[in-house]
Amino acid sequence: MNLTDVKELDSIDPFAQHREQFQLPVNKVYLDGNSLGAMTKATSARLQQVIQQQWSQDLISSWNEHNWVNLPQSVGEKIANLVGAQREQTICCDSISVNLFKALAAALTIAQRQGSGRNIVLSTKDNFPTDLYMVQGISQFVGEHRCQLKLVEENELEQQVDDKTAVVLATEVNFRTGKRLNAKQLITSAHSQGALVILDLAHSAGAMPVHLDDWEADFAVGCTYKYLNGGPGAPAFIYAAKRHHKNMSQPLSGWFGHARPFDFTPDYEPATGIQQMLTGTPSILAMAAVDSALEAFENVDMEKLREKSLQLAEVFHQLLEDAALGSCLQLISPQQREQRGSQLSYRYEHAYGLCQALIQRGVIADFRAPNYIRFGFTPLYNSFEDIWQAIEQLKQVIEAKEHLDPRWQSRNTVT
Ligand SMILES: *Cc1c(COP(=O)(O)O)cnc(C)c1O
């Protein structure tokens, strides 16, 4: 495959126009949209408007006039369209960690009300740590007789569900390896054992089709600052299937989750629907950015987007093999395309140095301990030529042994 072939792929890319909507960094190849998505031009303009007009001039009246008060719901519905959820089940708020707390509490409460004596939250050793930390925190708070974390290997998750399992907590795409599990199959199998499922969609939402309703998911959480491009620390989302709304409750019972927050009554009475997952006042600047960023997904066919994402990865790996780098960088992401997320991870002895040397050359990838380098492919704005450039720089770094530079002996706080 040569540069002409790569340019040919760009010329028939159905998402080539979408790239124009993003304000991409100058002279850089950005392959880290799985950590922090790029900014759309519209978001920059929208924030200016929110600051200069809504905040500065209209101030408090903006809660009604500019509908600030309904942003968690309206942004939630935009996200719902991307994750296969019918209306009134998805809301935008807080971080994944906080939303996990709420989802776990809600699911454990449902399990407990069924009187089944189930107390196990089953997850995988390699899950994203915050997911596990949140279970540990709840466990410490309510006691192990009500919440006990059990960790198993990823490939054993389904088989390990039993009559003690209250909740299966699974991340669809593994953040280190990019391995995608079969969510539908996991949910069906967990349900057959009487367990509920919480899905973490941090590396799925905006990168591939998700079908929460069709899969009969119970709860889900996800991120808006990765593939949804909502901005650093942008609020996350939480989904709860409608069938659980009557039976669920969550203990972060702040006033925004109240049935009538502006009655200011002393007793908490939860809102009836997904709104009861809200806690406090949303950050309007952050939420406005997500709202605007989601416009880039209007009329996007997620199946086609997924196809491009897989193709970007395939071209990347092909070029890497063509450059005879396949023997030193060992692919740890699955070989089969349907088992992949939207990233490729490689094991390499000097992964940290390699990553830093690439960044020096304007190719932005990231490092994950102990020795993985991750390349994230964001099909809305990455081009095939991006991939070509990345491999060109990769070849030069390794040839010149730039990854061995003593400067890379110590690590930054954020890798
Ligand atoms: C990025 C990520 C998170 C982030 O959690 P926050 O609380 O929003 O910081 C959680 N889970 C997974 C799997 C992630 O990849």
PDB file of N, CA and C in Angstrom, residues 273-326:
ATOM      1  N   GLY A 273     -38.906   9.579  36.522  1.00  0.00           N
ATOM      2  CA  GLY A 273     -38.149   8.917  35.464  1.00  0.00           C
ATOM      3  C   GLY A 273     -36.655   8.968  35.654  1.00  0.00           C
ATOM      4  N   ILE A 274     -35.952   9.074  34.546  1.00  0.00           N
ATOM      5  CA  ILE A 274     -34.490   9.091  34.537  1.00  0.00           C
ATOM      6  C   ILE A 274     -33.959  10.327  35.270  1.00  0.00           C
ATOM      7  N   GLN A 275     -34.809  11.342  35.412  1.00  0.00           N
ATOM      8  CA  GLN A 275     -34.386  12.574  36.076  1.00  0.00           C
ATOM      9  C   GLN A 275     -33.943  12.345  37.519  1.00  0.00           C
ATOM     10  N   GLN A 276     -34.421  11.270  38.123  1.00  0.00           N
ATOM     11  CA  GLN A 276     -34.015  10.988  39.509  1.00  0.00           C
ATOM     12  C   GLN A 276     -32.534  10.634  39.603  1.00  0.00           C
ATOM     13  N   MET A 277     -31.882  10.478  38.439  1.00  0.00           N
ATOM     14  CA  MET A 277     -30.447  10.217  38.455  1.00  0.00           C
ATOM     15  C   MET A 277     -29.636  11.522  38.564  1.00  0.00           C
ATOM     16  N   LEU A 278     -30.323  12.646  38.496  1.00  0.00           N
ATOM     17  CA  LEU A 278     -29.598  13.908  38.670  1.00  0.00           C
ATOM     18  C   LEU A 278     -29.327  14.150  40.151  1.00  0.00           C
ATOM     19  N   THR A 279     -28.308  14.964  40.414  1.00  0.00           N
ATOM     20  CA  THR A 279     -27.978  15.263  41.803  1.00  0.00           C
ATOM     21  C   THR A 279     -27.999  16.779  42.035  1.00  0.00           C
ATOM     22  N   GLY A 280     -26.968  17.477  41.558  1.00  0.00           N
ATOM     23  CA  GLY A 280     -26.919  18.925  41.791  1.00  0.00           C
ATOM     24  C   GLY A 280     -26.945  19.715  40.496  1.00  0.00           C
ATOM     25  N   THR A 281     -26.719  20.990  40.610  1.00  0.00           N
ATOM     26  CA  THR A 281     -26.741  21.915  39.478  1.00  0.00           C
ATOM     27  C   THR A 281     -25.703  21.527  38.418  1.00  0.00           C
ATOM     28  N   PRO A 282     -26.132  21.366  37.191  1.00  0.00           N
ATOM     29  CA  PRO A 282     -25.161  21.005  36.149  1.00  0.00           C
ATOM     30  C   PRO A 282     -24.244  22.171  35.785  1.00  0.00           C
ATOM     31  N   SER A 283     -23.052  21.868  35.316  1.00  0.00           N
ATOM     32  CA  SER A 283     -22.157  22.895  34.797  1.00  0.00           C
ATOM     33  C   SER A 283     -22.618  23.253  33.383  1.00  0.00           C
ATOM     34  N   ILE A 284     -23.176  24.447  33.250  1.00  0.00           N
ATOM     35  CA  ILE A 284     -23.791  24.821  31.968  1.00  0.00           C
ATOM     36  C   ILE A 284     -22.750  25.024  30.866  1.00  0.00           C
ATOM     37  N   LEU A 285     -21.599  25.571  31.210  1.00  0.00           N
ATOM     38  CA  LEU A 285     -20.572  25.754  30.167  1.00  0.00           C
ATOM     39  C   LEU A 285     -20.165  24.410  29.590  1.00  0.00           C
ATOM     40  N   ALA A 286     -19.931  23.467  30.476  1.00  0.00           N
ATOM     41  CA  ALA A 286     -19.502  22.135  30.038  1.00  0.00           C
ATOM     42  C   ALA A 286     -20.607  21.439  29.255  1.00  0.00           C
ATOM     43  N   MET A 287     -21.823  21.609  29.729  1.00  0.00           N
ATOM     44  CA  MET A 287     -22.955  20.934  29.084  1.00  0.00           C
ATOM     45  C   MET A 287     -23.253  21.542  27.718  1.00  0.00           C
ATOM     46  N   ALA A 288     -23.083  22.861  27.608  1.00  0.00           N
ATOM     47  CA  ALA A 288     -23.303  23.524  26.319  1.00  0.00           C
ATOM     48  C   ALA A 288     -22.276  23.026  25.299  1.00  0.00           C
ATOM     49  N   ALA A 289     -21.067  22.780  25.760  1.00  0.00           N
ATOM     50  CA  ALA A 289     -20.025  22.272  24.848  1.00  0.00           C
ATOM     51  C   ALA A 289     -20.402  20.887  24.330  1.00  0.00           C
ATOM     52  N   VAL A 290     -20.888  20.025  25.207  1.00  0.00           N
ATOM     53  CA  VAL A 290     -21.298  18.680  24.758  1.00  0.00           C
ATOM     54  C   VAL A 290     -22.454  18.803  23.773  1.00  0.00           C
ATOM     55  N   ASP A 291     -23.418  19.639  24.120  1.00  0.00           N
ATOM     56  CA  ASP A 291     -24.588  19.815  23.271  1.00  0.00           C
ATOM     57  C   ASP A 291     -24.158  20.195  21.858  1.00  0.00           C
ATOM     58  N   SER A 292     -23.221  21.128  21.792  1.00  0.00           N
ATOM     59  CA  SER A 292     -22.757  21.593  20.500  1.00  0.00           C
ATOM     60  C   SER A 292     -21.933  20.522  19.769  1.00  0.00           C
ATOM     61  N   ALA A 293     -21.066  19.865  20.507  1.00  0.00           N
ATOM     62  CA  ALA A 293     -20.221  18.836  19.894  1.00  0.00           C
ATOM     63  C   ALA A 293     -21.059  17.731  19.250  1.00  0.00           C
ATOM     64  N   LEU A 294     -22.206  17.442  19.860  1.00  0.00           N
ATOM     65  CA  LEU A 294     -23.035  16.344  19.353  1.00  0.00           C
ATOM     66  C   LEU A 294     -23.658  16.656  17.990  1.00  0.00           C
ATOM     67  N   GLU A 295     -23.668  17.949  17.627  1.00  0.00           N
ATOM     68  CA  GLU A 295     -24.199  18.295  16.307  1.00  0.00           C
ATOM     69  C   GLU A 295     -23.405  17.612  15.192  1.00  0.00           C
ATOM     70  N   ALA A 296     -22.141  17.357  15.456  1.00  0.00           N
ATOM     71  CA  ALA A 296     -21.315  16.705  14.424  1.00  0.00           C
ATOM     72  C   ALA A 296     -21.819  15.291  14.118  1.00  0.00           C
ATOM     73  N   PHE A 297     -22.645  14.733  15.004  1.00  0.00           N
ATOM     74  CA  PHE A 297     -23.155  13.372  14.792  1.00  0.00           C
ATOM     75  C   PHE A 297     -24.520  13.346  14.111  1.00  0.00           C
ATOM     76  N   GLU A 298     -25.069  14.536  13.828  1.00  0.00           N
ATOM     77  CA  GLU A 298     -26.380  14.558  13.186  1.00  0.00           C
ATOM     78  C   GLU A 298     -26.298  13.845  11.845  1.00  0.00           C
ATOM     79  N   ASN A 299     -27.255  12.973  11.602  1.00  0.00           N
ATOM     80  CA  ASN A 299     -27.334  12.211  10.347  1.00  0.00           C
ATOM     81  C   ASN A 299     -26.133  11.306  10.093  1.00  0.00           C
ATOM     82  N   VAL A 300     -25.382  10.992  11.117  1.00  0.00           N
ATOM     83  CA  VAL A 300     -24.271  10.059  10.927  1.00  0.00           C
ATOM     84  C   VAL A 300     -24.798   8.631  11.073  1.00  0.00           C
ATOM     85  N   ASP A 301     -24.513   7.822  10.075  1.00  0.00           N
ATOM     86  CA  ASP A 301     -24.883   6.409  10.129  1.00  0.00           C
ATOM     87  C   ASP A 301     -23.794   5.679  10.926  1.00  0.00           C
ATOM     88  N   MET A 302     -24.144   5.216  12.122  1.00  0.00           N
ATOM     89  CA  MET A 302     -23.132   4.645  13.004  1.00  0.00           C
ATOM     90  C   MET A 302     -22.519   3.359  12.440  1.00  0.00           C
ATOM     91  N   GLU A 303     -23.278   2.641  11.614  1.00  0.00           N
ATOM     92  CA  GLU A 303     -22.721   1.434  10.989  1.00  0.00           C
ATOM     93  C   GLU A 303     -21.598   1.822  10.022  1.00  0.00           C
ATOM     94  N   LYS A 304     -21.840   2.872   9.270  1.00  0.00           N
ATOM     95  CA  LYS A 304     -20.823   3.337   8.314  1.00  0.00           C
ATOM     96  C   LYS A 304     -19.610   3.905   9.056  1.00  0.00           C
ATOM     97  N   LEU A 305     -19.891   4.577  10.173  1.00  0.00           N
ATOM     98  CA  LEU A 305     -18.810   5.162  10.961  1.00  0.00           C
ATOM     99  C   LEU A 305     -17.919   4.045  11.521  1.00  0.00           C
ATOM    100  N   ARG A 306     -18.577   2.997  11.968  1.00  0.00           N
ATOM    101  CA  ARG A 306     -17.856   1.827  12.491  1.00  0.00           C
ATOM    102  C   ARG A 306     -16.979   1.206  11.392  1.00  0.00           C
ATOM    103  N   GLU A 307     -17.535   1.125  10.191  1.00  0.00           N
ATOM    104  CA  GLU A 307     -16.788   0.543   9.083  1.00  0.00           C
ATOM    105  C   GLU A 307     -15.516   1.360   8.825  1.00  0.00           C
ATOM    106  N   LYS A 308     -15.643   2.677   8.881  1.00  0.00           N
ATOM    107  CA  LYS A 308     -14.455   3.509   8.656  1.00  0.00           C
ATOM    108  C   LYS A 308     -13.455   3.331   9.797  1.00  0.00           C
ATOM    109  N   SER A 309     -13.952   3.261  11.008  1.00  0.00           N
ATOM    110  CA  SER A 309     -13.064   3.089  12.156  1.00  0.00           C
ATOM    111  C   SER A 309     -12.233   1.805  12.012  1.00  0.00           C
ATOM    112  N   LEU A 310     -12.926   0.735  11.607  1.00  0.00           N
ATOM    113  CA  LEU A 310     -12.217  -0.544  11.449  1.00  0.00           C
ATOM    114  C   LEU A 310     -11.203  -0.470  10.312  1.00  0.00           C
ATOM    115  N   GLN A 311     -11.590   0.241   9.276  1.00  0.00           N
ATOM    116  CA  GLN A 311     -10.706   0.358   8.113  1.00  0.00           C
ATOM    117  C   GLN A 311      -9.460   1.187   8.453  1.00  0.00           C
ATOM    118  N   LEU A 312      -9.645   2.250   9.236  1.00  0.00           N
ATOM    119  CA  LEU A 312      -8.488   3.048   9.659  1.00  0.00           C
ATOM    120  C   LEU A 312      -7.494   2.157  10.405  1.00  0.00           C
ATOM    121  N   ALA A 313      -8.023   1.329  11.294  1.00  0.00           N
ATOM    122  CA  ALA A 313      -7.168   0.443  12.077  1.00  0.00           C
ATOM    123  C   ALA A 313      -6.469  -0.576  11.175  1.00  0.00           C
ATOM    124  N   GLU A 314      -7.210  -1.098  10.205  1.00  0.00           N
ATOM    125  CA  GLU A 314      -6.625  -2.093   9.309  1.00  0.00           C
ATOM    126  C   GLU A 314      -5.506  -1.500   8.472  1.00  0.00           C
ATOM    127  N   VAL A 315      -5.724  -0.288   7.984  1.00  0.00           N
ATOM    128  CA  VAL A 315      -4.686   0.374   7.193  1.00  0.00           C
ATOM    129  C   VAL A 315      -3.464   0.636   8.083  1.00  0.00           C
ATOM    130  N   PHE A 316      -3.714   1.067   9.307  1.00  0.00           N
ATOM    131  CA  PHE A 316      -2.608   1.322  10.234  1.00  0.00           C
ATOM    132  C   PHE A 316      -1.771   0.057  10.419  1.00  0.00           C
ATOM    133  N   HIS A 317      -2.459  -1.032  10.723  1.00  0.00           N
ATOM    134  CA  HIS A 317      -1.704  -2.257  11.001  1.00  0.00           C
ATOM    135  C   HIS A 317      -1.003  -2.789   9.749  1.00  0.00           C
ATOM    136  N   GLN A 318      -1.670  -2.648   8.626  1.00  0.00           N
ATOM    137  CA  GLN A 318      -1.063  -3.087   7.361  1.00  0.00           C
ATOM    138  C   GLN A 318       0.231  -2.313   7.070  1.00  0.00           C
ATOM    139  N   LEU A 319       0.175  -0.989   7.235  1.00  0.00           N
ATOM    140  CA  LEU A 319       1.350  -0.156   6.968  1.00  0.00           C
ATOM    141  C   LEU A 319       2.474  -0.469   7.960  1.00  0.00           C
ATOM    142  N   LEU A 320       2.076  -0.770   9.179  1.00  0.00           N
ATOM    143  CA  LEU A 320       3.068  -1.110  10.199  1.00  0.00           C
ATOM    144  C   LEU A 320       3.778  -2.426   9.841  1.00  0.00           C
ATOM    145  N   GLU A 321       3.004  -3.363   9.339  1.00  0.00           N
ATOM    146  CA  GLU A 321       3.591  -4.638   8.903  1.00  0.00           C
ATOM    147  C   GLU A 321       4.467  -4.426   7.666  1.00  0.00           C
ATOM    148  N   ASP A 322       3.962  -3.629   6.730  1.00  0.00           N
ATOM    149  CA  ASP A 322       4.731  -3.346   5.520  1.00  0.00           C
ATOM    150  C   ASP A 322       6.091  -2.737   5.874  1.00  0.00           C
ATOM    151  N   ALA A 323       6.126  -1.958   6.962  1.00  0.00           N
ATOM    152  CA  ALA A 323       7.368  -1.301   7.374  1.00  0.00           C
ATOM    153  C   ALA A 323       8.225  -2.244   8.226  1.00  0.00           C
ATOM    154  N   ALA A 324       7.811  -3.492   8.307  1.00  0.00           N
ATOM    155  CA  ALA A 324       8.522  -4.524   9.076  1.00  0.00           C
ATOM    156  C   ALA A 324       8.666  -4.147  10.554  1.00  0.00           C
ATOM    157  N   LEU A 325       7.645  -3.460  11.072  1.00  0.00           N
ATOM    158  CA  LEU A 325       7.667  -3.098  12.491  1.00  0.00           C
ATOM    159  C   LEU A 325       6.816  -4.051  13.325  1.00  0.00           C
ATOM    160  N   GLY A 326       6.125  -4.940  12.638  1.00  0.00           N
ATOM    161  CA  GLY A 326       5.221  -5.863  13.314  1.00  0.00           C
ATOM    162  C   GLY A 326       5.915  -6.800  14.282  1.00  0.00           C
TER     163      GLY A 326
END
